[in-house]
PDB file of C-alpha atoms in Angstrom:
ATOM      1  CA  UNK A  29      18.181   9.201  27.373  1.00 94.00           C
ATOM      2  CA  UNK A  30      18.062  12.860  28.643  1.00 98.00           C
ATOM      3  CA  UNK A  31      15.377  15.330  27.147  1.00 98.00           C
ATOM      4  CA  UNK A  32      18.182  17.148  25.353  1.00 98.00           C
ATOM      5  CA  UNK A  33      21.623  14.600  26.162  1.00 98.00           C
ATOM      6  CA  UNK A  34      23.701  17.319  24.189  1.00 98.00           C
ATOM      7  CA  UNK A  35      23.578  19.537  26.964  1.00 98.00           C
ATOM      8  CA  UNK A  36      26.009  17.211  28.305  1.00 98.00           C
ATOM      9  CA  UNK A  37      29.913  16.399  27.331  1.00 98.00           C
ATOM     10  CA  UNK A  38      32.221  13.574  28.850  1.00 97.00           C
ATOM     11  CA  UNK A  39      35.516  13.155  29.319  1.00 97.00           C
ATOM     12  CA  UNK A  40      36.440  11.286  26.281  1.00 98.00           C
ATOM     13  CA  UNK A  41      34.945  14.226  23.419  1.00 98.00           C
ATOM     14  CA  UNK A  42      36.713  16.731  25.235  1.00 98.00           C
ATOM     15  CA  UNK A  43      40.350  15.676  25.090  1.00 98.00           C
ATOM     16  CA  UNK A  44      39.730  14.477  21.323  1.00 98.00           C
ATOM     17  CA  UNK A  45      38.569  17.965  20.951  1.00 97.00           C
ATOM     18  CA  UNK A  46      40.950  19.691  23.191  1.00 96.00           C
ATOM     19  CA  UNK A  47      42.248  21.787  20.591  1.00 91.00           C
ATOM     20  CA  UNK A  48      39.952  22.850  18.234  1.00 94.00           C
ATOM     21  CA  UNK A  49      39.732  26.732  17.986  1.00 92.00           C
ATOM     22  CA  UNK A  50      36.198  27.336  18.322  1.00 95.00           C
ATOM     23  CA  UNK A  51      36.291  26.311  21.845  1.00 97.00           C
ATOM     24  CA  UNK A  52      36.281  27.203  25.201  1.00 98.00           C
ATOM     25  CA  UNK A  53      37.063  25.495  28.316  1.00 98.00           C
ATOM     26  CA  UNK A  54      36.041  27.311  31.425  1.00 97.00           C
ATOM     27  CA  UNK A  55      37.186  26.111  35.034  1.00 96.00           C
ATOM     28  CA  UNK A  56      35.251  28.258  37.698  1.00 96.00           C
ATOM     29  CA  UNK A  57      36.020  28.059  41.186  1.00 93.00           C
ATOM     30  CA  UNK A  58      36.511  29.701  44.388  1.00 89.00           C
ATOM     31  CA  UNK A  59      39.991  29.472  44.719  1.00 84.00           C
ATOM     32  CA  UNK A  60      42.431  30.043  41.920  1.00 85.00           C
ATOM     33  CA  UNK A  61      45.825  27.322  43.759  1.00 81.00           C
ATOM     34  CA  UNK A  62      43.567  24.100  42.490  1.00 72.00           C
ATOM     35  CA  UNK A  63      43.691  25.704  38.940  1.00 77.00           C
ATOM     36  CA  UNK A  64      47.040  26.740  39.200  1.00 80.00           C
ATOM     37  CA  UNK A  65      48.217  23.634  40.334  1.00 79.00           C
ATOM     38  CA  UNK A  66      46.617  21.374  37.517  1.00 91.00           C
ATOM     39  CA  UNK A  67      43.774  22.631  35.653  1.00 93.00           C
ATOM     40  CA  UNK A  68      42.184  21.351  31.786  1.00 96.00           C
ATOM     41  CA  UNK A  69      44.855  21.995  28.922  1.00 96.00           C
ATOM     42  CA  UNK A  70      43.475  25.344  27.642  1.00 95.00           C
ATOM     43  CA  UNK A  71      41.190  26.223  30.718  1.00 96.00           C
ATOM     44  CA  UNK A  72      40.450  29.479  31.373  1.00 96.00           C
ATOM     45  CA  UNK A  73      39.275  30.349  35.414  1.00 95.00           C
ATOM     46  CA  UNK A  74      36.992  32.750  36.733  1.00 96.00           C
ATOM     47  CA  UNK A  75      36.558  33.155  40.369  1.00 95.00           C
ATOM     48  CA  UNK A  76      32.760  32.421  41.838  1.00 95.00           C
ATOM     49  CA  UNK A  77      33.806  35.374  44.616  1.00 94.00           C
ATOM     50  CA  UNK A  78      35.753  37.803  42.411  1.00 95.00           C
ATOM     51  CA  UNK A  79      34.008  37.747  39.559  1.00 96.00           C
ATOM     52  CA  UNK A  80      29.978  36.102  39.380  1.00 97.00           C
ATOM     53  CA  UNK A  81      29.443  37.435  43.561  1.00 97.00           C
ATOM     54  CA  UNK A  82      28.665  40.669  44.895  1.00 96.00           C
ATOM     55  CA  UNK A  83      29.733  40.960  48.220  1.00 95.00           C
ATOM     56  CA  UNK A  84      26.607  40.589  50.276  1.00 93.00           C
ATOM     57  CA  UNK A  85      26.912  37.220  48.306  1.00 93.00           C
ATOM     58  CA  UNK A  86      23.921  38.082  45.634  1.00 95.00           C
ATOM     59  CA  UNK A  87      24.473  36.873  42.105  1.00 97.00           C
ATOM     60  CA  UNK A  88      25.954  39.956  40.078  1.00 97.00           C
ATOM     61  CA  UNK A  89      23.483  39.846  37.604  1.00 97.00           C
ATOM     62  CA  UNK A  90      24.674  42.815  35.881  1.00 97.00           C
ATOM     63  CA  UNK A  91      24.467  42.645  31.762  1.00 96.00           C
ATOM     64  CA  UNK A  92      27.722  44.484  31.232  1.00 97.00           C
ATOM     65  CA  UNK A  93      30.099  42.559  34.290  1.00 97.00           C
ATOM     66  CA  UNK A  94      29.269  39.699  32.245  1.00 97.00           C
ATOM     67  CA  UNK A  95      29.937  41.087  28.820  1.00 97.00           C
ATOM     68  CA  UNK A  96      33.077  42.234  29.988  1.00 97.00           C
ATOM     69  CA  UNK A  97      33.762  38.482  31.812  1.00 97.00           C
ATOM     70  CA  UNK A  98      32.672  37.445  27.870  1.00 98.00           C
ATOM     71  CA  UNK A  99      34.971  39.767  26.304  1.00 98.00           C
ATOM     72  CA  UNK A 100      38.493  38.687  28.566  1.00 97.00           C
ATOM     73  CA  UNK A 101      37.481  35.143  28.222  1.00 97.00           C
ATOM     74  CA  UNK A 102      37.872  35.496  24.571  1.00 97.00           C
ATOM     75  CA  UNK A 103      33.974  34.545  24.232  1.00 98.00           C
ATOM     76  CA  UNK A 104      32.156  35.357  21.249  1.00 96.00           C
ATOM     77  CA  UNK A 105      28.156  34.064  20.642  1.00 93.00           C
ATOM     78  CA  UNK A 106      29.766  31.467  18.025  1.00 94.00           C
ATOM     79  CA  UNK A 107      32.550  29.900  21.225  1.00 97.00           C
ATOM     80  CA  UNK A 108      31.117  27.009  22.368  1.00 98.00           C
ATOM     81  CA  UNK A 109      31.743  26.730  26.184  1.00 98.00           C
ATOM     82  CA  UNK A 110      32.323  23.996  28.114  1.00 98.00           C
ATOM     83  CA  UNK A 111      32.174  24.725  32.120  1.00 98.00           C
ATOM     84  CA  UNK A 112      33.465  22.508  34.806  1.00 97.00           C
ATOM     85  CA  UNK A 113      34.829  23.203  38.394  1.00 94.00           C
ATOM     86  CA  UNK A 114      35.726  21.479  41.421  1.00 88.00           C
ATOM     87  CA  UNK A 115      33.127  22.052  42.930  1.00 87.00           C
ATOM     88  CA  UNK A 116      30.336  18.818  41.495  1.00 85.00           C
ATOM     89  CA  UNK A 117      27.588  21.042  39.668  1.00 89.00           C
ATOM     90  CA  UNK A 118      29.356  24.242  39.032  1.00 95.00           C
ATOM     91  CA  UNK A 119      29.647  23.272  35.244  1.00 97.00           C
ATOM     92  CA  UNK A 120      25.402  23.178  35.433  1.00 98.00           C
ATOM     93  CA  UNK A 121      25.350  26.385  37.265  1.00 98.00           C
ATOM     94  CA  UNK A 122      27.276  28.216  34.882  1.00 98.00           C
ATOM     95  CA  UNK A 123      25.167  27.098  32.087  1.00 98.00           C
ATOM     96  CA  UNK A 124      22.152  28.865  33.757  1.00 98.00           C
ATOM     97  CA  UNK A 125      24.128  31.361  33.505  1.00 98.00           C
ATOM     98  CA  UNK A 126      25.488  31.478  30.168  1.00 98.00           C
ATOM     99  CA  UNK A 127      21.468  30.727  29.224  1.00 98.00           C
ATOM    100  CA  UNK A 128      20.321  33.753  31.515  1.00 98.00           C
ATOM    101  CA  UNK A 129      22.290  36.082  28.763  1.00 97.00           C
ATOM    102  CA  UNK A 130      22.187  34.895  25.961  1.00 96.00           C
ATOM    103  CA  UNK A 131      24.660  32.724  25.333  1.00 96.00           C
ATOM    104  CA  UNK A 132      23.231  29.198  23.948  1.00 95.00           C
ATOM    105  CA  UNK A 133      26.437  27.608  23.110  1.00 96.00           C
ATOM    106  CA  UNK A 134      27.493  26.056  26.532  1.00 98.00           C
ATOM    107  CA  UNK A 135      27.375  22.108  27.783  1.00 98.00           C
ATOM    108  CA  UNK A 136      28.683  21.115  30.717  1.00 98.00           C
ATOM    109  CA  UNK A 137      31.402  18.602  31.609  1.00 98.00           C
ATOM    110  CA  UNK A 138      29.697  15.488  32.383  1.00 97.00           C
ATOM    111  CA  UNK A 139      31.548  14.399  35.962  1.00 96.00           C
ATOM    112  CA  UNK A 140      33.819  17.832  35.791  1.00 96.00           C
ATOM    113  CA  UNK A 141      36.654  17.850  37.227  1.00 95.00           C
ATOM    114  CA  UNK A 142      36.506  15.114  39.671  1.00 94.00           C
ATOM    115  CA  UNK A 143      36.063  12.485  36.468  1.00 95.00           C
ATOM    116  CA  UNK A 144      38.573  14.402  34.482  1.00 96.00           C
ATOM    117  CA  UNK A 145      41.265  13.583  36.956  1.00 94.00           C
ATOM    118  CA  UNK A 146      40.616  10.240  37.802  1.00 95.00           C
ATOM    119  CA  UNK A 147      41.086   8.692  34.188  1.00 97.00           C
ATOM    120  CA  UNK A 148      44.213  10.531  34.688  1.00 97.00           C
ATOM    121  CA  UNK A 149      43.878  12.475  32.200  1.00 97.00           C
ATOM    122  CA  UNK A 150      45.698  15.372  30.884  1.00 96.00           C
ATOM    123  CA  UNK A 151      46.281  18.266  33.327  1.00 96.00           C
ATOM    124  CA  UNK A 152      47.983  21.652  32.614  1.00 94.00           C
ATOM    125  CA  UNK A 153      50.056  23.842  35.153  1.00 89.00           C
ATOM    126  CA  UNK A 154      50.889  26.671  33.032  1.00 83.00           C
ATOM    127  CA  UNK A 155      48.442  29.582  32.879  1.00 79.00           C
ATOM    128  CA  UNK A 156      45.862  30.052  30.687  1.00 87.00           C
ATOM    129  CA  UNK A 157      46.052  33.203  28.071  1.00 88.00           C
ATOM    130  CA  UNK A 158      43.686  33.850  25.144  1.00 94.00           C
ATOM    131  CA  UNK A 159      42.979  36.959  23.750  1.00 94.00           C
ATOM    132  CA  UNK A 160      40.216  39.609  24.691  1.00 96.00           C
ATOM    133  CA  UNK A 161      37.690  39.488  22.045  1.00 96.00           C
ATOM    134  CA  UNK A 162      35.291  43.127  21.126  1.00 95.00           C
ATOM    135  CA  UNK A 163      32.648  42.990  23.685  1.00 94.00           C
ATOM    136  CA  UNK A 164      29.246  42.260  22.363  1.00 92.00           C
ATOM    137  CA  UNK A 165      25.386  43.599  24.121  1.00 92.00           C
ATOM    138  CA  UNK A 166      24.270  40.607  26.466  1.00 93.00           C
ATOM    139  CA  UNK A 167      20.791  41.018  28.139  1.00 93.00           C
ATOM    140  CA  UNK A 168      19.275  39.215  30.572  1.00 95.00           C
ATOM    141  CA  UNK A 169      16.274  37.162  30.150  1.00 96.00           C
ATOM    142  CA  UNK A 170      14.867  37.009  32.944  1.00 95.00           C
ATOM    143  CA  UNK A 171      11.722  33.493  31.880  1.00 96.00           C
ATOM    144  CA  UNK A 172      14.885  31.824  33.956  1.00 98.00           C
ATOM    145  CA  UNK A 173      14.284  32.983  36.952  1.00 98.00           C
ATOM    146  CA  UNK A 174      12.468  33.905  39.954  1.00 98.00           C
ATOM    147  CA  UNK A 175      11.737  36.723  42.275  1.00 98.00           C
ATOM    148  CA  UNK A 176      10.911  36.537  46.106  1.00 98.00           C
ATOM    149  CA  UNK A 177       7.862  37.981  45.410  1.00 97.00           C
ATOM    150  CA  UNK A 178       6.525  35.105  43.141  1.00 97.00           C
ATOM    151  CA  UNK A 179       7.809  32.323  45.058  1.00 98.00           C
ATOM    152  CA  UNK A 180       6.039  33.820  48.136  1.00 97.00           C
ATOM    153  CA  UNK A 181       2.510  33.646  46.889  1.00 96.00           C
ATOM    154  CA  UNK A 182       3.387  30.082  45.282  1.00 96.00           C
ATOM    155  CA  UNK A 183       3.582  28.744  48.966  1.00 97.00           C
ATOM    156  CA  UNK A 184       1.203  25.945  49.428  1.00 89.00           C
ATOM    157  CA  UNK A 185      -0.267  26.777  45.856  1.00 94.00           C
ATOM    158  CA  UNK A 186      -0.176  23.197  44.890  1.00 94.00           C
ATOM    159  CA  UNK A 187       0.219  23.958  41.036  1.00 97.00           C
ATOM    160  CA  UNK A 188       3.779  25.013  42.050  1.00 98.00           C
ATOM    161  CA  UNK A 189       6.123  23.332  44.011  1.00 98.00           C
ATOM    162  CA  UNK A 190       9.372  24.846  46.006  1.00 98.00           C
ATOM    163  CA  UNK A 191      12.540  22.828  45.999  1.00 98.00           C
ATOM    164  CA  UNK A 192      14.789  23.181  48.562  1.00 98.00           C
ATOM    165  CA  UNK A 193      18.550  21.578  47.404  1.00 98.00           C
ATOM    166  CA  UNK A 194      20.964  22.907  50.414  1.00 98.00           C
ATOM    167  CA  UNK A 195      22.364  20.537  52.673  1.00 97.00           C
ATOM    168  CA  UNK A 196      19.856  18.889  55.583  1.00 97.00           C
ATOM    169  CA  UNK A 197      21.322  20.735  57.802  1.00 97.00           C
ATOM    170  CA  UNK A 198      20.968  24.112  56.090  1.00 97.00           C
ATOM    171  CA  UNK A 199      17.644  23.106  55.732  1.00 98.00           C
ATOM    172  CA  UNK A 200      16.338  22.245  59.389  1.00 97.00           C
ATOM    173  CA  UNK A 201      18.226  25.873  60.244  1.00 96.00           C
ATOM    174  CA  UNK A 202      21.375  24.836  61.412  1.00 95.00           C
ATOM    175  CA  UNK A 203      23.678  26.367  59.760  1.00 94.00           C
ATOM    176  CA  UNK A 204      23.542  29.329  57.308  1.00 89.00           C
ATOM    177  CA  UNK A 205      26.196  28.800  54.995  1.00 85.00           C
ATOM    178  CA  UNK A 206      28.406  27.011  56.414  1.00 86.00           C
ATOM    179  CA  UNK A 207      28.025  27.871  60.516  1.00 89.00           C
ATOM    180  CA  UNK A 208      25.165  28.410  62.181  1.00 89.00           C
ATOM    181  CA  UNK A 209      23.010  32.267  61.833  1.00 89.00           C
ATOM    182  CA  UNK A 210      24.833  35.185  63.255  1.00 88.00           C
ATOM    183  CA  UNK A 211      22.904  39.422  62.835  1.00 85.00           C
ATOM    184  CA  UNK A 212      20.186  39.659  60.586  1.00 84.00           C
ATOM    185  CA  UNK A 213      20.622  35.471  59.335  1.00 88.00           C
ATOM    186  CA  UNK A 214      17.566  33.640  59.685  1.00 95.00           C
ATOM    187  CA  UNK A 215      17.902  29.291  59.508  1.00 96.00           C
ATOM    188  CA  UNK A 216      15.503  27.876  58.197  1.00 97.00           C
ATOM    189  CA  UNK A 217      13.399  26.874  55.305  1.00 98.00           C
ATOM    190  CA  UNK A 218      10.774  28.779  53.252  1.00 98.00           C
ATOM    191  CA  UNK A 219       7.202  26.809  54.405  1.00 98.00           C
ATOM    192  CA  UNK A 220       6.123  24.082  52.561  1.00 97.00           C
ATOM    193  CA  UNK A 221       9.702  23.632  50.314  1.00 98.00           C
ATOM    194  CA  UNK A 222      10.483  20.005  49.574  1.00 98.00           C
ATOM    195  CA  UNK A 223      13.678  18.859  50.100  1.00 98.00           C
ATOM    196  CA  UNK A 224      16.457  16.951  48.097  1.00 98.00           C
ATOM    197  CA  UNK A 225      20.050  18.306  48.110  1.00 98.00           C
ATOM    198  CA  UNK A 226      21.309  19.138  44.734  1.00 98.00           C
ATOM    199  CA  UNK A 227      24.084  16.247  45.256  1.00 97.00           C
ATOM    200  CA  UNK A 228      21.622  13.375  45.144  1.00 98.00           C
ATOM    201  CA  UNK A 229      21.299  14.033  41.867  1.00 98.00           C
ATOM    202  CA  UNK A 230      24.823  12.676  41.497  1.00 98.00           C
ATOM    203  CA  UNK A 231      26.677   9.561  40.739  1.00 96.00           C
ATOM    204  CA  UNK A 232      29.719   8.832  43.458  1.00 94.00           C
ATOM    205  CA  UNK A 233      32.118   9.643  40.412  1.00 93.00           C
ATOM    206  CA  UNK A 234      30.501  13.381  39.907  1.00 94.00           C
ATOM    207  CA  UNK A 235      28.689  11.548  36.634  1.00 96.00           C
ATOM    208  CA  UNK A 236      24.977  12.389  36.593  1.00 98.00           C
ATOM    209  CA  UNK A 237      22.451   9.676  37.620  1.00 98.00           C
ATOM    210  CA  UNK A 238      20.415   7.940  34.279  1.00 98.00           C
ATOM    211  CA  UNK A 239      16.992   9.551  32.874  1.00 98.00           C
ATOM    212  CA  UNK A 240      15.335   7.236  35.249  1.00 98.00           C
ATOM    213  CA  UNK A 241      17.076   7.674  38.417  1.00 98.00           C
ATOM    214  CA  UNK A 242      16.517  11.165  38.617  1.00 98.00           C
ATOM    215  CA  UNK A 243      12.657  10.601  37.231  1.00 98.00           C
ATOM    216  CA  UNK A 244      12.420   8.450  40.267  1.00 98.00           C
ATOM    217  CA  UNK A 245      14.399  10.620  42.944  1.00 98.00           C
ATOM    218  CA  UNK A 246      12.439  14.084  41.492  1.00 98.00           C
ATOM    219  CA  UNK A 247       9.143  12.253  41.001  1.00 98.00           C
ATOM    220  CA  UNK A 248       9.026  10.726  44.414  1.00 98.00           C
ATOM    221  CA  UNK A 249       9.014  13.630  46.050  1.00 98.00           C
ATOM    222  CA  UNK A 250       6.100  15.709  44.306  1.00 97.00           C
ATOM    223  CA  UNK A 251       8.576  17.447  42.163  1.00 98.00           C
ATOM    224  CA  UNK A 252       6.677  16.453  38.850  1.00 98.00           C
ATOM    225  CA  UNK A 253       6.541  17.863  35.666  1.00 96.00           C
ATOM    226  CA  UNK A 254       2.707  19.129  36.046  1.00 97.00           C
ATOM    227  CA  UNK A 255       3.771  21.326  38.180  1.00 98.00           C
ATOM    228  CA  UNK A 256       6.387  24.717  37.945  1.00 98.00           C
ATOM    229  CA  UNK A 257       8.954  24.012  40.262  1.00 98.00           C
ATOM    230  CA  UNK A 258      11.202  26.837  41.861  1.00 98.00           C
ATOM    231  CA  UNK A 259      14.136  25.344  42.849  1.00 98.00           C
ATOM    232  CA  UNK A 260      16.179  27.927  45.741  1.00 98.00           C
ATOM    233  CA  UNK A 261      19.470  27.089  47.986  1.00 98.00           C
ATOM    234  CA  UNK A 262      22.247  29.534  49.481  1.00 96.00           C
ATOM    235  CA  UNK A 263      22.955  31.777  46.594  1.00 96.00           C
ATOM    236  CA  UNK A 264      21.755  30.248  43.924  1.00 97.00           C
ATOM    237  CA  UNK A 265      24.311  28.209  43.192  1.00 97.00           C
ATOM    238  CA  UNK A 266      22.880  25.015  43.507  1.00 97.00           C
ATOM    239  CA  UNK A 267      19.224  25.292  42.621  1.00 98.00           C
ATOM    240  CA  UNK A 268      20.926  26.785  38.798  1.00 98.00           C
ATOM    241  CA  UNK A 269      21.699  23.153  38.573  1.00 98.00           C
ATOM    242  CA  UNK A 270      19.177  21.682  39.444  1.00 98.00           C
ATOM    243  CA  UNK A 271      17.275  23.886  36.893  1.00 98.00           C
ATOM    244  CA  UNK A 272      20.124  22.792  34.761  1.00 98.00           C
ATOM    245  CA  UNK A 273      18.700  18.549  35.710  1.00 98.00           C
ATOM    246  CA  UNK A 274      15.172  18.984  35.954  1.00 98.00           C
ATOM    247  CA  UNK A 275      14.985  21.151  32.252  1.00 98.00           C
ATOM    248  CA  UNK A 276      17.889  19.765  30.471  1.00 98.00           C
ATOM    249  CA  UNK A 277      18.277  16.363  31.856  1.00 98.00           C
ATOM    250  CA  UNK A 278      14.410  15.285  32.513  1.00 98.00           C
ATOM    251  CA  UNK A 279      12.388  17.920  30.178  1.00 98.00           C
ATOM    252  CA  UNK A 280      10.490  19.314  32.618  1.00 98.00           C
ATOM    253  CA  UNK A 281       8.424  22.507  31.033  1.00 98.00           C
ATOM    254  CA  UNK A 282       8.389  24.722  33.896  1.00 98.00           C
ATOM    255  CA  UNK A 283      11.555  25.376  36.275  1.00 98.00           C
ATOM    256  CA  UNK A 284      13.117  29.122  37.195  1.00 98.00           C
ATOM    257  CA  UNK A 285      15.831  29.299  39.352  1.00 98.00           C
ATOM    258  CA  UNK A 286      15.008  31.443  42.260  1.00 98.00           C
ATOM    259  CA  UNK A 287      18.652  33.203  42.164  1.00 98.00           C
ATOM    260  CA  UNK A 288      17.849  34.972  45.650  1.00 98.00           C
ATOM    261  CA  UNK A 289      17.765  32.052  47.294  1.00 98.00           C
ATOM    262  CA  UNK A 290      18.160  31.860  51.235  1.00 97.00           C
ATOM    263  CA  UNK A 291      20.580  34.908  51.947  1.00 96.00           C
ATOM    264  CA  UNK A 292      17.604  37.321  49.771  1.00 97.00           C
ATOM    265  CA  UNK A 293      14.578  35.377  51.710  1.00 97.00           C
ATOM    266  CA  UNK A 294      16.560  34.878  55.285  1.00 96.00           C
ATOM    267  CA  UNK A 295      17.513  38.367  55.709  1.00 94.00           C
ATOM    268  CA  UNK A 296      13.503  39.932  55.099  1.00 96.00           C
ATOM    269  CA  UNK A 297      12.300  40.011  58.527  1.00 94.00           C
ATOM    270  CA  UNK A 298       8.662  39.709  57.168  1.00 96.00           C
ATOM    271  CA  UNK A 299       8.883  36.531  54.821  1.00 97.00           C
ATOM    272  CA  UNK A 300       8.077  33.430  57.204  1.00 97.00           C
ATOM    273  CA  UNK A 301      10.556  31.054  58.113  1.00 97.00           C
ATOM    274  CA  UNK A 302      10.018  27.110  59.124  1.00 96.00           C
ATOM    275  CA  UNK A 303      12.669  25.442  60.620  1.00 88.00           C
TER     276      UNK A 303
END
């Protein structure tokens, strides 16, 4: 059993609770096109590019901006939020983001949109409308993230593991995000980083692997609970997913997400890079 099974909801549970007034289903995707065609009944939509990222592709961690998102989506501190997306792992990224801003009543839909659709569960085409709620002040919890200065000091430190969760092509420096590096972008990885792609934590149907499978997957590569783990990816979303897996499914005590990730690290010329 997972260390914190309560952070996951399965598709049957969610279908049984779709009409609960204190539940808000949240779809997060790069484009609203899929949402407009067929989304979970009652789900509200957040755009990755318009709502969550800055123009430089860094995450928008401004408390006022996040507070506004919650207000517009009808989410109060008492609202239970269930997050999902069409891309595997999106819900776990949103879990990290909510926890970062102190909203603890957040759950991840196990399997996400992929599993929901494969099981022929109900989908809606009409756009969901919710009434905005008064804005409540939120504050960022710095304990859930790590900054580049500490990442740099962690290189080759035996008690710390840097975990690169991007694709192998990204890790090897062949591509930057989704194309070869250009301009001031550098391909490669942080020296000494261990590579385990984030999708390795999922079954083919998009659900999370078992506790035992996850423990074996990470433990065999030196990602063990005795070390402090700093996962990173390109812009901090996939690494937030792995943060969720390690901290909430496996119960690792010391995991912090490097949300600046490769988008930040690779552009700073004095920071070391391996390929």
